[in-house]
CSV table of C-alpha atoms in Angstrom, one decimal:
chain,number,residue,atom,x,y,z
D,1,UNK,CA,-86.6,-60.9,54.9
D,2,UNK,CA,-84.1,-63.6,54.3
D,3,UNK,CA,-85.4,-66.8,52.7
D,4,UNK,CA,-85.3,-70.0,54.8
D,5,UNK,CA,-84.2,-73.1,53.0
D,6,UNK,CA,-84.8,-76.4,54.8
D,7,UNK,CA,-83.1,-79.6,53.6
D,8,UNK,CA,-84.1,-83.1,54.9
D,9,UNK,CA,-81.0,-85.2,54.5
D,10,UNK,CA,-77.3,-84.7,55.0
D,11,UNK,CA,-75.8,-86.9,52.3
D,12,UNK,CA,-75.0,-86.4,48.6
D,13,UNK,CA,-78.1,-84.6,47.4
D,14,UNK,CA,-78.6,-82.6,50.6
D,15,UNK,CA,-75.0,-81.3,50.9
D,16,UNK,CA,-74.6,-80.5,47.2
D,17,UNK,CA,-77.9,-78.7,47.3
D,18,UNK,CA,-76.7,-76.6,50.3
D,19,UNK,CA,-73.6,-75.7,48.3
D,20,UNK,CA,-75.6,-74.7,45.3
D,21,UNK,CA,-77.9,-72.5,47.4
D,22,UNK,CA,-75.1,-70.8,49.3
D,23,UNK,CA,-73.3,-70.0,46.0
D,24,UNK,CA,-76.4,-68.0,44.9
D,25,UNK,CA,-77.7,-66.7,48.2
D,26,UNK,CA,-75.2,-65.7,50.9
D,27,UNK,CA,-77.8,-64.3,53.2
D,28,UNK,CA,-80.5,-66.9,53.2
D,29,UNK,CA,-81.0,-69.3,56.2
D,30,UNK,CA,-80.2,-72.9,55.5
D,31,UNK,CA,-81.2,-75.7,57.9
D,32,UNK,CA,-80.1,-79.3,57.3
D,33,UNK,CA,-82.0,-82.1,59.2
D,34,UNK,CA,-80.5,-85.6,59.6
D,35,UNK,CA,-81.3,-88.7,61.5
D,36,UNK,CA,-77.6,-89.4,61.8
D,37,UNK,CA,-75.3,-87.4,64.1
D,38,UNK,CA,-72.2,-87.5,61.9
D,39,UNK,CA,-71.0,-84.8,59.6
D,40,UNK,CA,-71.6,-85.6,55.9
D,41,UNK,CA,-69.6,-88.5,54.7
D,42,UNK,CA,-69.4,-90.6,51.5
D,43,UNK,CA,-71.6,-93.7,51.7
D,44,UNK,CA,-69.7,-95.0,48.6
D,45,UNK,CA,-66.7,-95.6,50.9
D,46,UNK,CA,-68.4,-97.7,53.6
D,47,UNK,CA,-67.2,-101.0,52.2
D,48,UNK,CA,-63.7,-99.6,51.9
D,49,UNK,CA,-64.0,-98.5,55.5
D,50,UNK,CA,-64.9,-102.1,56.5
D,51,UNK,CA,-62.0,-103.5,54.5
D,52,UNK,CA,-59.6,-101.1,56.1
D,53,UNK,CA,-58.7,-99.3,52.9
D,54,UNK,CA,-59.9,-96.0,54.3
D,55,UNK,CA,-60.7,-94.4,57.6
D,56,UNK,CA,-63.5,-92.2,59.0
D,57,UNK,CA,-61.5,-88.9,58.4
D,58,UNK,CA,-61.0,-89.6,54.7
D,59,UNK,CA,-64.7,-90.4,54.3
D,60,UNK,CA,-65.8,-86.9,55.3
D,61,UNK,CA,-67.3,-84.9,52.4
D,62,UNK,CA,-66.5,-81.5,53.8
D,63,UNK,CA,-64.1,-79.9,56.4
D,64,UNK,CA,-65.0,-80.1,60.0
D,65,UNK,CA,-66.0,-76.4,60.1
D,66,UNK,CA,-68.2,-76.7,57.0
D,67,UNK,CA,-71.5,-76.0,58.7
D,68,UNK,CA,-70.1,-73.1,60.6
D,69,UNK,CA,-68.4,-71.4,57.7
D,70,UNK,CA,-71.4,-71.9,55.4
D,71,UNK,CA,-73.8,-70.6,58.1
D,72,UNK,CA,-75.8,-73.9,58.0
D,73,UNK,CA,-78.0,-74.8,61.0
D,74,UNK,CA,-77.4,-78.6,61.3
D,75,UNK,CA,-80.0,-80.4,63.3
D,76,UNK,CA,-78.4,-83.8,64.1
D,77,UNK,CA,-80.0,-87.0,65.2
D,78,UNK,CA,-83.5,-85.9,64.5
D,79,UNK,CA,-86.1,-87.7,62.4
D,80,UNK,CA,-88.7,-85.9,60.3
D,81,UNK,CA,-92.1,-87.4,61.1
D,82,UNK,CA,-94.4,-85.2,58.9
D,83,UNK,CA,-94.4,-82.3,56.5
D,84,UNK,CA,-97.3,-79.9,57.0
D,85,UNK,CA,-97.4,-78.4,53.5
D,86,UNK,CA,-100.3,-75.9,54.1
D,87,UNK,CA,-98.4,-74.3,57.0
D,88,UNK,CA,-95.0,-74.9,55.4
D,89,UNK,CA,-93.6,-76.6,58.4
D,90,UNK,CA,-91.5,-79.7,59.0
D,91,UNK,CA,-92.4,-81.7,62.1
D,92,UNK,CA,-89.5,-83.5,63.9
D,93,UNK,CA,-89.5,-86.5,66.2
D,94,UNK,CA,-88.8,-84.1,69.1
D,95,UNK,CA,-92.0,-82.3,68.4
D,96,UNK,CA,-90.3,-79.2,67.2
D,97,UNK,CA,-91.7,-77.6,64.1
D,98,UNK,CA,-89.3,-76.0,61.6
D,99,UNK,CA,-90.8,-73.5,59.2
D,100,UNK,CA,-89.6,-73.2,55.6
D,101,UNK,CA,-89.9,-71.0,52.5
D,102,UNK,CA,-88.6,-73.7,50.2
D,103,UNK,CA,-88.0,-77.4,51.2
D,104,UNK,CA,-85.8,-80.1,49.7
D,105,UNK,CA,-86.6,-83.7,50.5
D,106,UNK,CA,-83.2,-85.5,50.1
D,107,UNK,CA,-84.0,-88.2,52.6
D,108,UNK,CA,-82.4,-91.0,50.6
D,109,UNK,CA,-83.3,-94.7,50.9
D,110,UNK,CA,-82.9,-97.6,53.3
D,111,UNK,CA,-81.8,-101.2,52.7
D,112,UNK,CA,-84.7,-103.4,51.8
D,113,UNK,CA,-85.1,-106.2,54.5
D,114,UNK,CA,-86.9,-109.4,53.6
D,115,UNK,CA,-88.7,-111.1,56.5
D,116,UNK,CA,-87.0,-114.4,57.5
D,117,UNK,CA,-88.8,-116.6,60.0
D,118,UNK,CA,-87.1,-116.8,63.5
D,119,UNK,CA,-84.9,-113.8,62.8
D,120,UNK,CA,-84.4,-111.6,65.9
D,121,UNK,CA,-83.5,-107.9,65.9
D,122,UNK,CA,-79.8,-107.5,65.2
D,123,UNK,CA,-79.5,-110.9,63.5
D,124,UNK,CA,-79.4,-109.5,60.0
D,125,UNK,CA,-76.9,-106.8,59.0
D,126,UNK,CA,-77.1,-104.4,56.1
D,127,UNK,CA,-74.8,-101.7,54.6
D,128,UNK,CA,-75.9,-98.2,54.1
D,129,UNK,CA,-74.6,-96.0,56.9
D,130,UNK,CA,-71.5,-95.5,59.1
D,131,UNK,CA,-73.4,-97.2,61.9
D,132,UNK,CA,-74.0,-100.3,59.6
D,133,UNK,CA,-70.3,-100.4,58.8
D,134,UNK,CA,-69.2,-100.1,62.4
D,135,UNK,CA,-71.5,-103.0,63.3
D,136,UNK,CA,-69.7,-105.2,60.8
D,137,UNK,CA,-66.3,-104.1,62.0
D,138,UNK,CA,-67.4,-105.0,65.5
D,139,UNK,CA,-68.3,-108.5,64.3
D,140,UNK,CA,-64.8,-108.9,62.8
D,141,UNK,CA,-63.1,-107.6,65.9
D,142,UNK,CA,-65.1,-110.1,68.1
D,143,UNK,CA,-63.6,-112.9,66.0
D,144,UNK,CA,-66.7,-114.0,64.2
D,145,UNK,CA,-65.4,-115.6,61.0
D,146,UNK,CA,-68.4,-117.1,59.1
D,147,UNK,CA,-70.9,-115.0,57.3
D,148,UNK,CA,-74.0,-115.9,55.2
D,149,UNK,CA,-74.7,-113.3,52.6
D,150,UNK,CA,-78.2,-113.2,51.2
D,151,UNK,CA,-78.3,-111.6,47.7
D,152,UNK,CA,-75.7,-111.2,45.0
D,153,UNK,CA,-76.2,-107.6,43.9
D,154,UNK,CA,-73.6,-104.8,44.1
D,155,UNK,CA,-73.9,-104.1,47.8
D,156,UNK,CA,-73.8,-107.7,48.8
D,157,UNK,CA,-70.7,-108.5,46.7
D,158,UNK,CA,-68.8,-105.3,47.6
D,159,UNK,CA,-69.5,-106.0,51.3
D,160,UNK,CA,-68.5,-109.7,50.9
D,161,UNK,CA,-65.3,-108.6,49.2
D,162,UNK,CA,-64.6,-106.2,52.1
D,163,UNK,CA,-65.2,-108.9,54.7
D,164,UNK,CA,-63.0,-111.3,52.7
D,165,UNK,CA,-60.1,-108.9,53.2
D,166,UNK,CA,-60.2,-109.9,56.9
D,167,UNK,CA,-60.2,-113.6,56.0
D,168,UNK,CA,-63.8,-114.4,56.7
D,169,UNK,CA,-65.5,-117.6,55.4
D,170,UNK,CA,-68.2,-116.3,53.1
D,171,UNK,CA,-71.2,-118.1,51.6
D,172,UNK,CA,-73.5,-116.2,49.3
D,173,UNK,CA,-77.0,-117.4,48.7
D,174,UNK,CA,-78.4,-116.3,45.3
D,175,UNK,CA,-82.1,-116.6,44.5
D,176,UNK,CA,-81.5,-116.2,40.7
D,177,UNK,CA,-79.0,-118.2,38.6
D,178,UNK,CA,-76.3,-115.6,38.2
D,179,UNK,CA,-74.8,-112.7,40.3
D,180,UNK,CA,-75.3,-109.0,39.6
D,181,UNK,CA,-78.4,-109.8,37.5
D,182,UNK,CA,-79.6,-106.2,37.5
D,183,UNK,CA,-76.3,-104.7,36.2
D,184,UNK,CA,-74.4,-107.3,34.2
D,185,UNK,CA,-75.3,-109.7,31.5
D,186,UNK,CA,-74.8,-113.4,32.2
D,187,UNK,CA,-71.5,-113.7,30.3
D,188,UNK,CA,-69.9,-110.8,32.1
D,189,UNK,CA,-71.4,-111.8,35.5
D,190,UNK,CA,-70.0,-115.3,35.0
D,191,UNK,CA,-66.4,-114.0,34.7
D,192,UNK,CA,-66.9,-112.1,38.0
D,193,UNK,CA,-68.4,-115.1,39.6
D,194,UNK,CA,-65.5,-117.4,38.7
D,195,UNK,CA,-63.0,-114.8,39.9
D,196,UNK,CA,-64.8,-114.6,43.3
D,197,UNK,CA,-65.1,-118.3,43.5
D,198,UNK,CA,-61.4,-118.8,42.7
D,199,UNK,CA,-60.7,-116.4,45.6
D,200,UNK,CA,-62.6,-118.6,48.1
D,201,UNK,CA,-66.1,-117.2,48.0
D,202,UNK,CA,-68.8,-119.9,48.1
D,203,UNK,CA,-72.0,-119.5,46.1
D,204,UNK,CA,-75.3,-121.3,46.3
D,205,UNK,CA,-77.6,-120.6,43.4
D,206,UNK,CA,-81.4,-120.9,43.1
D,207,UNK,CA,-82.0,-120.9,46.8
D,208,UNK,CA,-83.4,-118.6,49.5
D,209,UNK,CA,-83.4,-118.4,53.3
D,210,UNK,CA,-86.3,-120.1,55.1
D,211,UNK,CA,-85.3,-119.5,58.7
D,212,UNK,CA,-82.5,-118.3,61.0
D,213,UNK,CA,-81.0,-120.8,63.4
D,214,UNK,CA,-79.6,-119.9,66.9
D,215,UNK,CA,-77.4,-121.7,69.4
D,216,UNK,CA,-78.3,-122.3,73.1
D,217,UNK,CA,-77.3,-118.8,74.0
D,218,UNK,CA,-79.5,-117.2,71.4
D,219,UNK,CA,-76.7,-116.2,69.0
D,220,UNK,CA,-77.0,-116.8,65.2
D,221,UNK,CA,-75.6,-120.3,64.3
D,222,UNK,CA,-76.8,-120.7,60.7
D,223,UNK,CA,-79.4,-120.1,58.0
D,224,UNK,CA,-81.7,-122.9,56.9
D,225,UNK,CA,-82.4,-122.7,53.1
D,226,UNK,CA,-85.6,-123.6,51.3
D,227,UNK,CA,-84.1,-127.0,50.2
D,228,UNK,CA,-83.5,-128.0,53.8
D,229,UNK,CA,-79.8,-127.5,53.7
D,230,UNK,CA,-78.1,-125.3,56.4
D,231,UNK,CA,-75.4,-122.7,56.0
D,232,UNK,CA,-73.5,-122.5,59.3
D,233,UNK,CA,-72.6,-118.9,60.1
D,234,UNK,CA,-71.8,-116.4,62.9
D,235,UNK,CA,-73.8,-113.6,61.4
D,236,UNK,CA,-75.9,-112.7,58.4
D,237,UNK,CA,-75.7,-110.0,55.8
D,238,UNK,CA,-78.5,-109.0,53.4
D,239,UNK,CA,-78.4,-106.9,50.3
D,240,UNK,CA,-81.7,-106.9,48.5
D,241,UNK,CA,-82.0,-103.3,47.1
D,242,UNK,CA,-83.4,-100.2,48.8
D,243,UNK,CA,-86.7,-98.5,49.6
D,244,UNK,CA,-87.0,-94.7,49.5
D,245,UNK,CA,-87.4,-92.9,52.8
D,246,UNK,CA,-90.7,-91.2,52.0
D,247,UNK,CA,-93.1,-92.3,54.7
D,248,UNK,CA,-93.4,-88.8,56.1
D,249,UNK,CA,-94.2,-86.9,52.9
D,250,UNK,CA,-97.6,-85.3,52.3
D,251,UNK,CA,-100.2,-87.2,50.3
D,252,UNK,CA,-100.4,-84.4,47.8
D,253,UNK,CA,-96.8,-85.1,46.7
D,254,UNK,CA,-97.1,-87.2,43.6
D,255,UNK,CA,-95.4,-90.5,43.7
D,256,UNK,CA,-94.3,-93.2,41.3
D,257,UNK,CA,-94.9,-96.9,42.1
D,258,UNK,CA,-96.4,-95.8,45.5
D,259,UNK,CA,-93.0,-94.9,47.1
D,260,UNK,CA,-90.6,-92.9,45.0
D,261,UNK,CA,-91.2,-89.1,44.7
D,262,UNK,CA,-92.0,-87.8,41.2
D,263,UNK,CA,-90.1,-84.7,40.1
D,264,UNK,CA,-90.0,-82.5,37.1
D,265,UNK,CA,-86.9,-81.3,35.1
D,266,UNK,CA,-86.2,-78.7,37.9
D,267,UNK,CA,-86.5,-81.3,40.7
D,268,UNK,CA,-89.9,-79.8,41.8
D,269,UNK,CA,-92.5,-82.0,43.3
D,270,UNK,CA,-96.3,-81.6,42.7
D,271,UNK,CA,-96.5,-79.4,45.8
D,272,UNK,CA,-95.4,-75.7,45.5
D,273,UNK,CA,-92.0,-74.9,47.1
D,274,UNK,CA,-91.2,-78.6,47.8
D,275,UNK,CA,-88.3,-80.1,45.8
D,276,UNK,CA,-86.8,-83.6,46.0
D,277,UNK,CA,-83.5,-85.1,44.9
D,278,UNK,CA,-81.4,-88.2,45.4
D,279,UNK,CA,-82.3,-91.8,46.1
D,280,UNK,CA,-85.9,-91.0,47.2
D,281,UNK,CA,-86.9,-89.8,43.7
D,282,UNK,CA,-87.6,-91.2,40.3
D,283,UNK,CA,-86.1,-88.7,37.8
D,284,UNK,CA,-85.9,-88.5,34.1
D,285,UNK,CA,-83.8,-91.2,32.4
D,286,UNK,CA,-81.3,-89.4,30.2
D,287,UNK,CA,-81.1,-92.2,27.6
D,288,UNK,CA,-84.6,-93.6,27.3
D,289,UNK,CA,-86.9,-91.0,28.8
D,290,UNK,CA,-89.6,-91.8,31.4
D,291,UNK,CA,-88.8,-91.9,35.1
D,292,UNK,CA,-86.4,-94.3,36.7
D,293,UNK,CA,-84.7,-94.7,40.1
D,294,UNK,CA,-81.0,-95.0,40.0
D,295,UNK,CA,-79.8,-94.9,43.6
D,296,UNK,CA,-76.3,-93.8,42.6
D,297,UNK,CA,-74.0,-91.2,44.2
D,298,UNK,CA,-73.3,-89.2,40.9
D,299,UNK,CA,-77.0,-88.9,40.1
D,300,UNK,CA,-77.7,-87.8,43.7
D,301,UNK,CA,-75.0,-85.1,43.7
D,302,UNK,CA,-76.1,-83.7,40.4
D,303,UNK,CA,-79.8,-83.7,41.3
D,304,UNK,CA,-78.9,-81.9,44.6
D,305,UNK,CA,-77.1,-79.2,42.7
D,306,UNK,CA,-80.0,-78.8,40.3
D,307,UNK,CA,-82.5,-78.6,43.1
D,308,UNK,CA,-80.4,-76.1,45.1
D,309,UNK,CA,-79.9,-73.8,42.1
D,310,UNK,CA,-83.7,-73.8,41.4
D,311,UNK,CA,-84.6,-73.3,45.1
D,312,UNK,CA,-82.3,-70.2,45.1
D,313,UNK,CA,-84.0,-68.7,42.0
D,314,UNK,CA,-81.6,-69.9,39.2
D,315,UNK,CA,-83.6,-71.9,36.7
D,316,UNK,CA,-81.6,-74.9,35.7
D,317,UNK,CA,-83.0,-78.0,34.0
D,318,UNK,CA,-81.9,-81.6,34.8
D,319,UNK,CA,-80.9,-83.5,31.7
D,320,UNK,CA,-81.5,-86.8,33.3
D,321,UNK,CA,-80.0,-89.7,35.2
D,322,UNK,CA,-77.6,-92.4,34.0
D,323,UNK,CA,-76.8,-95.8,35.3
D,324,UNK,CA,-73.2,-96.5,36.1
D,325,UNK,CA,-71.7,-99.0,38.5
D,326,UNK,CA,-68.0,-99.8,39.2
D,327,UNK,CA,-66.6,-102.5,41.4
D,328,UNK,CA,-63.4,-104.2,42.3
D,329,UNK,CA,-63.0,-107.8,43.6
D,330,UNK,CA,-59.6,-109.2,44.5
D,331,UNK,CA,-57.9,-106.9,42.0
D,332,UNK,CA,-60.3,-107.4,39.1
D,333,UNK,CA,-62.1,-104.2,38.0
D,334,UNK,CA,-65.4,-103.9,36.3
D,335,UNK,CA,-67.6,-101.0,35.2
D,336,UNK,CA,-71.0,-101.0,33.5
D,337,UNK,CA,-72.9,-98.0,32.2
D,338,UNK,CA,-76.3,-97.3,30.7
D,339,UNK,CA,-78.1,-100.4,29.4
D,340,UNK,CA,-75.1,-102.7,29.5
D,341,UNK,CA,-77.3,-105.8,29.5
D,342,UNK,CA,-78.9,-104.8,26.2
D,343,UNK,CA,-82.4,-105.3,27.6
D,344,UNK,CA,-84.1,-102.4,25.7
D,345,UNK,CA,-86.0,-103.4,22.6
D,346,UNK,CA,-84.1,-103.0,19.3
D,347,UNK,CA,-80.6,-103.0,20.8
D,348,UNK,CA,-77.6,-104.9,19.5
D,349,UNK,CA,-74.2,-105.5,21.0
D,350,UNK,CA,-70.6,-105.6,19.9
D,351,UNK,CA,-68.8,-108.0,22.2
D,352,UNK,CA,-65.2,-109.0,22.8
D,353,UNK,CA,-64.9,-111.8,25.3
D,354,UNK,CA,-61.7,-113.3,26.7
D,355,UNK,CA,-62.9,-115.1,29.8
D,356,UNK,CA,-59.6,-117.0,30.2
D,357,UNK,CA,-57.9,-113.6,30.8
D,358,UNK,CA,-60.8,-112.2,32.9
D,359,UNK,CA,-61.5,-109.7,30.2
D,360,UNK,CA,-64.9,-108.8,28.7
D,361,UNK,CA,-66.0,-105.7,26.7
D,362,UNK,CA,-69.4,-105.0,25.4
D,363,UNK,CA,-70.9,-102.0,23.6
D,364,UNK,CA,-74.7,-101.8,23.3
D,365,UNK,CA,-76.3,-99.7,20.5
D,366,UNK,CA,-79.8,-98.5,19.5
D,367,UNK,CA,-80.2,-96.9,16.1
D,368,UNK,CA,-76.4,-96.3,15.9
D,369,UNK,CA,-76.3,-94.6,19.3
D,370,UNK,CA,-74.3,-96.0,22.2
D,371,UNK,CA,-76.8,-96.9,25.0
D,372,UNK,CA,-74.7,-99.1,27.3
D,373,UNK,CA,-71.4,-100.8,27.9
D,374,UNK,CA,-69.7,-103.4,30.2
D,375,UNK,CA,-65.9,-103.4,30.8
D,376,UNK,CA,-64.3,-106.1,32.8
D,377,UNK,CA,-60.5,-106.3,33.2
D,378,UNK,CA,-59.6,-103.2,31.1
D,379,UNK,CA,-61.7,-100.3,32.3
D,380,UNK,CA,-59.6,-97.2,31.4
D,381,UNK,CA,-62.0,-95.9,28.8
D,382,UNK,CA,-65.1,-95.9,31.0
D,383,UNK,CA,-65.1,-92.1,31.4
D,384,UNK,CA,-65.1,-91.6,27.7
D,385,UNK,CA,-67.9,-94.1,27.2
D,386,UNK,CA,-70.0,-92.4,29.8
D,387,UNK,CA,-69.7,-89.1,28.0
D,388,UNK,CA,-70.6,-90.8,24.7
D,389,UNK,CA,-73.8,-92.5,26.0
D,390,UNK,CA,-76.7,-91.5,23.9
D,391,UNK,CA,-74.5,-90.4,21.0
D,392,UNK,CA,-73.5,-92.1,17.8
D,393,UNK,CA,-70.3,-94.2,17.9
D,394,UNK,CA,-68.6,-95.3,14.7
D,395,UNK,CA,-67.1,-98.8,14.3
D,396,UNK,CA,-63.7,-97.2,14.1
D,397,UNK,CA,-64.2,-95.6,17.5
D,398,UNK,CA,-65.3,-99.0,18.8
D,399,UNK,CA,-62.0,-100.6,17.6
D,400,UNK,CA,-60.0,-97.8,19.2
D,401,UNK,CA,-61.7,-98.1,22.5
D,402,UNK,CA,-61.3,-101.8,22.5
D,403,UNK,CA,-57.5,-101.5,22.0
D,404,UNK,CA,-57.9,-104.6,19.8
D,405,UNK,CA,-57.7,-105.2,16.1
D,406,UNK,CA,-60.7,-107.5,15.7
D,407,UNK,CA,-64.2,-107.6,17.0
D,408,UNK,CA,-64.6,-111.1,18.2
D,409,UNK,CA,-68.4,-111.3,18.1
D,410,UNK,CA,-71.4,-109.3,17.0
D,411,UNK,CA,-74.8,-110.3,18.3
D,412,UNK,CA,-78.0,-108.8,17.2
D,413,UNK,CA,-81.3,-108.8,19.1
């Protein structure tokens, strides 16, 4: 009898798992379940879609006949409400039960929404799906010009940059004292902040939203901050991280920090025949060990491939996840990888900083091994650096990668 593989999720981890399964098993049944109705697309490109740099067709991950040619049963627009592990069945919102031999949970994550007093449904926008992007495009097409952005992480700033391409008036409210506090150190973040500010983006630091204001027709008119000041706006965007979509998983599936699914080196969960991959899991950290959540596209695709291979009977071990983020604001490019902030104990950094030229390069080491980097301005060697993370890097190689004759500063922690 042919094996039945069921995959919950139709994004990076799910699609790459389906490919890995089909490469190894041409006869097995594959069912993919997704809350969305669209074919698989790249979530990485949603802000480029909002800015107008790409369109829906170019966002698609696979050809339009992919599910048919790969003999994949695609159940669209259906939510998984429960997994009945003893009977090996997935229960859908429609009441239908789907039996499986092996199951992959690749359900991803959803934007984390902070409660704001007086906020009504639809007042606060997020960025995760095509539907989210379409909602922002509708705001732009309706002529709404002022946006208050809550949070200054990657998603917030990428979305703000996309909206700025349409000439919107943008105010970003930052709870901390510098932007991108989870990815960049303060010196690198300051270069990016000044560049954004010089291009018309307004920042308010050390503040948070206390309530949403509405006009006489009930439409958003502003956000009152915790110091009593008001940011006038036509709509609100929030980027405060993500939460894994794991509310439906069995209690027997081991979790980390209550929400993220725990997996082993083969992407197996604690329940037999159930695997997990992508943004809903905490997987092994390649550099420092332990389990961490890196909600990043490259990690999700690799974890999906590993999970799919193991589900189809080909033992493949996962080496671990790496952190890597790239961004581009108004022509200025920046990439950080690994522990670019140098936050791990015992790390030291080699830094070359030229803020007047919007250039900053930082290498972080632990015991002679490269454990992180930040590149702002000149980013052409980022691929090489990602390959060298966790490996020894000589001072000569540092000089070569910097394309500079002198290391301007060495700081030791």
